[in-house]
CSV table of C-alpha atoms in Angstrom, one decimal:
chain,number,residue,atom,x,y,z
J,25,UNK,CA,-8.0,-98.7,51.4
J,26,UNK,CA,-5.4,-95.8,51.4
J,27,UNK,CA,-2.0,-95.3,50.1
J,28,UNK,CA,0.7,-92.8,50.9
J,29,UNK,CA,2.1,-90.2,53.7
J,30,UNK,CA,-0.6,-88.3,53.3
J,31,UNK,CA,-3.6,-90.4,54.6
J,32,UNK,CA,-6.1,-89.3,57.6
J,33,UNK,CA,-8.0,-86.6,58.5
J,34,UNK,CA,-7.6,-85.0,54.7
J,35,UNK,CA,-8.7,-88.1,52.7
J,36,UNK,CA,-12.0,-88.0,55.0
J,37,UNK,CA,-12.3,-83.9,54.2
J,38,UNK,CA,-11.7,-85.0,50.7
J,39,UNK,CA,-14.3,-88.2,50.6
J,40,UNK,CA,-16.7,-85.7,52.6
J,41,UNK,CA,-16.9,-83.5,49.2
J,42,UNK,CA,-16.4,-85.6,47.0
J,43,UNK,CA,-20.3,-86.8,48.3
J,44,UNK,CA,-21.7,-83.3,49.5
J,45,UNK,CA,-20.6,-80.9,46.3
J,46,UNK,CA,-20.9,-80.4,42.6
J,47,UNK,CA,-17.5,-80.5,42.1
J,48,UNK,CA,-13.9,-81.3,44.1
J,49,UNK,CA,-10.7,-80.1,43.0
J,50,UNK,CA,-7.6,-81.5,44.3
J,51,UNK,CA,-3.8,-80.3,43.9
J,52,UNK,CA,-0.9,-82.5,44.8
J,53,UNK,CA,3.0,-82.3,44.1
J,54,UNK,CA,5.8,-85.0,44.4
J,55,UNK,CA,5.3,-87.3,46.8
J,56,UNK,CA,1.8,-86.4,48.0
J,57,UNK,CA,0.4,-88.4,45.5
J,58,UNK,CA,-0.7,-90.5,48.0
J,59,UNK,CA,-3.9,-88.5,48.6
J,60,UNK,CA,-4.8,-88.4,45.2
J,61,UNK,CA,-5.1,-92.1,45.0
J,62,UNK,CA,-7.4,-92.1,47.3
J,63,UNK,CA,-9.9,-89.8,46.2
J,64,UNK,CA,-9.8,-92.5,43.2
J,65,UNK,CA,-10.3,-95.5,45.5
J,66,UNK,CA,-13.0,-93.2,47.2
J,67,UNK,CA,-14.3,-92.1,44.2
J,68,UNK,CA,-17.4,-94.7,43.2
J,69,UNK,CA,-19.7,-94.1,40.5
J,70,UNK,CA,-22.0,-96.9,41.8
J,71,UNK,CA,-22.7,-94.5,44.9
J,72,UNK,CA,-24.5,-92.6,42.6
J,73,UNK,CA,-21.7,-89.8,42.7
J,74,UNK,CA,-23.2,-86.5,41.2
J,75,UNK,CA,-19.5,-84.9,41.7
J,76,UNK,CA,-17.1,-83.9,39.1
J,77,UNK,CA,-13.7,-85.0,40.7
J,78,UNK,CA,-10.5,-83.2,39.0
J,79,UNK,CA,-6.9,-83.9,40.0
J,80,UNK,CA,-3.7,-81.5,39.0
J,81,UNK,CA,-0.5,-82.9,40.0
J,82,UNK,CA,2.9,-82.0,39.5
J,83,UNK,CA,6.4,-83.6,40.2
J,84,UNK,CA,9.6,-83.2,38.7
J,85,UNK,CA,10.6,-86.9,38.6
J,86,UNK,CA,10.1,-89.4,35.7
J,87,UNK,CA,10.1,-92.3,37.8
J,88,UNK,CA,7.2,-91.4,40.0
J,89,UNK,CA,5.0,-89.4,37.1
J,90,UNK,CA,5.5,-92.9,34.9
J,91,UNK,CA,4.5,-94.9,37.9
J,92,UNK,CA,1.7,-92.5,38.9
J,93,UNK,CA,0.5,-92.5,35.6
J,94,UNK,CA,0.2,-96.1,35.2
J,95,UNK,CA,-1.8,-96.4,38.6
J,96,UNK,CA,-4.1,-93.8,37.7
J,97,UNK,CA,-4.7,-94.9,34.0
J,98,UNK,CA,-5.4,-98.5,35.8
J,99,UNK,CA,-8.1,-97.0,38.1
J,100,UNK,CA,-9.8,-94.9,35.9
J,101,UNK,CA,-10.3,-98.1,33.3
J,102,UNK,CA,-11.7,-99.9,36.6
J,103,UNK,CA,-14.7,-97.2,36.7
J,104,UNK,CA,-16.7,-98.5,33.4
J,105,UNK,CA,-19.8,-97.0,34.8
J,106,UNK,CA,-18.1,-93.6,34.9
J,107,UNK,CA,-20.1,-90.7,32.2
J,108,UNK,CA,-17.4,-89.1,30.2
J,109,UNK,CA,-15.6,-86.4,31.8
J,110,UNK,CA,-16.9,-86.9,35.8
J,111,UNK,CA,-12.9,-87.5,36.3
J,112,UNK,CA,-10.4,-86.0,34.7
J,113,UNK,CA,-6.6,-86.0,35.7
J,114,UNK,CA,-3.6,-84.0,34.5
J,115,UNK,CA,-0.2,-84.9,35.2
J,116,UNK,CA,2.6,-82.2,34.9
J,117,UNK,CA,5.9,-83.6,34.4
J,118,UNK,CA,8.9,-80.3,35.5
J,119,UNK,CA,11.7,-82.1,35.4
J,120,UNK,CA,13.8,-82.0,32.1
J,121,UNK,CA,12.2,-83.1,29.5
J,122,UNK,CA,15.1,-85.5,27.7
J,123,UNK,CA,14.9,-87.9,31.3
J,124,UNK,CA,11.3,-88.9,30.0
J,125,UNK,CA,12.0,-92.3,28.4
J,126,UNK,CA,9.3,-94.3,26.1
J,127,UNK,CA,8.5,-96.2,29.4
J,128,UNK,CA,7.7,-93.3,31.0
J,129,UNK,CA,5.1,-92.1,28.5
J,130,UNK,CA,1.1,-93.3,29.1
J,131,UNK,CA,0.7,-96.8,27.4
J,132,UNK,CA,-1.2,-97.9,25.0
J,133,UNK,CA,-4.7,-97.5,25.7
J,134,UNK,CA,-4.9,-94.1,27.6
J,135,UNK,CA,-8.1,-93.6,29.5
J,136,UNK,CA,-9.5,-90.3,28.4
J,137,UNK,CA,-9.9,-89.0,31.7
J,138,UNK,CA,-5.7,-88.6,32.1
J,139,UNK,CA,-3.7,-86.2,30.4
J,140,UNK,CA,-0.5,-85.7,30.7
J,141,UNK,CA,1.9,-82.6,29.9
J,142,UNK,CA,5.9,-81.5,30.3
J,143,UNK,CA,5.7,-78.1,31.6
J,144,UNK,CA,4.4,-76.1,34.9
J,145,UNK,CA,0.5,-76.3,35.7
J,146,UNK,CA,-1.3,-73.0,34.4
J,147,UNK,CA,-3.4,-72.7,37.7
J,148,UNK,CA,-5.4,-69.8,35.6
J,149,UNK,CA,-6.3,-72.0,33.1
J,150,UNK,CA,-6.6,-75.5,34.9
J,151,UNK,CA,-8.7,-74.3,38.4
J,152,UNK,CA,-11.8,-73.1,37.3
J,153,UNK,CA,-14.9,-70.8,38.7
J,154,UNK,CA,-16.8,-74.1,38.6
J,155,UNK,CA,-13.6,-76.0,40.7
J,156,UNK,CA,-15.6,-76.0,43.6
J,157,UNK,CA,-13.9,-77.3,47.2
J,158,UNK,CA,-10.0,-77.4,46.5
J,159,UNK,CA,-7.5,-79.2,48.4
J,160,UNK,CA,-3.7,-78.9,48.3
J,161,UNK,CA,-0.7,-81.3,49.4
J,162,UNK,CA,2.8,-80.3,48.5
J,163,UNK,CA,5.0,-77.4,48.8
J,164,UNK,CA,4.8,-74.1,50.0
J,165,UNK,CA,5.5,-72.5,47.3
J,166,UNK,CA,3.1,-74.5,45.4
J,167,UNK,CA,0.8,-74.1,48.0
J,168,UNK,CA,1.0,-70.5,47.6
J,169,UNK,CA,0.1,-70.1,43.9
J,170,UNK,CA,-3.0,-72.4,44.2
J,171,UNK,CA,-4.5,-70.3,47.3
J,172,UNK,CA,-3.7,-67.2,45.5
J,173,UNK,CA,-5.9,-68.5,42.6
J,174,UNK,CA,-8.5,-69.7,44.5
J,175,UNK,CA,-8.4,-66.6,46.6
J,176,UNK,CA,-8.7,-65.0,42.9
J,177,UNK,CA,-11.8,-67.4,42.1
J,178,UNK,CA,-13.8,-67.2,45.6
J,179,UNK,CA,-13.0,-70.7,45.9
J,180,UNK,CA,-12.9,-72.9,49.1
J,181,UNK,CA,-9.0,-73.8,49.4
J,182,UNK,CA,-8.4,-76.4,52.1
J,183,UNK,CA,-4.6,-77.1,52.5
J,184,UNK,CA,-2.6,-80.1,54.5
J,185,UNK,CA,1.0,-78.9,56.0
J,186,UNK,CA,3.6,-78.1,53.5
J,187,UNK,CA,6.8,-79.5,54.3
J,188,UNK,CA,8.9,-76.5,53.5
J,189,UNK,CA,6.8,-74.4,55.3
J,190,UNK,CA,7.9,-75.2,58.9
J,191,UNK,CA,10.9,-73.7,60.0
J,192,UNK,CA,12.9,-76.4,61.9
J,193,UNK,CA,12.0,-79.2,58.9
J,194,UNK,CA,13.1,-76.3,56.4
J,195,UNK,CA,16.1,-75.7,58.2
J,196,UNK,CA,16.9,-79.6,58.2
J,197,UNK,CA,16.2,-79.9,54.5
J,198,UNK,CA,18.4,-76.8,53.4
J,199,UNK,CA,21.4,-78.5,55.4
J,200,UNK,CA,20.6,-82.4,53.7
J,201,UNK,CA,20.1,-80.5,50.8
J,202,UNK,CA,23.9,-78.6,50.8
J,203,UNK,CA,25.6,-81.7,52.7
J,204,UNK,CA,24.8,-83.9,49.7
J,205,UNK,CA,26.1,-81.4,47.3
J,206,UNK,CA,29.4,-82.9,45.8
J,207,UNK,CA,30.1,-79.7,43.2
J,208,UNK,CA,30.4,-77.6,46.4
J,209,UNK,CA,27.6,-74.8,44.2
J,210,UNK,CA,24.7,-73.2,46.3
């Protein structure tokens, strides 16, 4: 019933709103994806659902935005019952722009739910007053720009551990990250 590294005690958090609010917001970038797939698994209209569920998500690699957005266009066809607009998903592609392929764009037959954009996420514009409960997975840095808008919006921000924010796993990434540099630059 759950996919990814970032299953557990969030997913319930997230299921917990997604059945006690007016609205859940969640945040995700690179590879916790996995959280936001299951908010979609959790996420049944049958249940009589009176939440509005929206999902902002952000990587830099083509691969996993075309495969994410495959998944997520498949799911969202799944929930026929669903009234226009209850879940809505926008996928932010950073990486450069000429590594997107045709494969790599939505299909044919886009649910109108999923967007899908090259560029960074405009957290001004895309987390709202209305956003209600807001969860993050992902980076630090990331972390920091969504709980500085929801600070800005008086919104409930609930955030999982961010990778790059622990010292010793930040340390470990900075040295992978320079021993696997071949042009010797910083």
């Amino acid at each position: 019933r759950t996919w990814g590294p970032f299953v557990g005690g969030m997913s319930q958090l997230v299921y917990r709103s997604l059945y006690n609010s007016g609205s859940t917001t969640l945040v995700a970038g690179g590879s916790a994806a996995g959280y936001c797939l299951d908010a979609l698994q959790m996420y049944n209209p049958m249940d009589d659902l009176k939440c509005q569920l929206t999902i902002l998500y952000t990587t830099r690699d083509a691969a996993l935005l075309s495969w994410l957005a495959k998944w997520v266009n498949h799911m969202l066809h799944d929930m026929v019952t669903m009234a226009s607009g209850d879940v809505t998903v926008l996928l932010a592609f950073t990486g450069d722009p000429m590594s997107l392929t045709e494969t790599d764009r939505p299909e044919k037959g886009q649910h109108e739910g999923l967007r899908l954009q090259v560029g960074r996420l405009k957290f001004s514009e895309e987390i709202r007053k209305d956003s209600g409960d807001v969860f993050f997975q992902g980076s630090g840095g990331l972390q920091r720009a969504v709980h500085e808008e929801c600070k800005r919006r008086g919104l409930r921000f609930v955030a999982g551990p961010a990778y790059d924010q622990e010292k010793r796993k930040s340390a470990f990434s900075m040295r992978l990250r320079k021993s696997m540099n071949c042009f010797g630059e910083p």
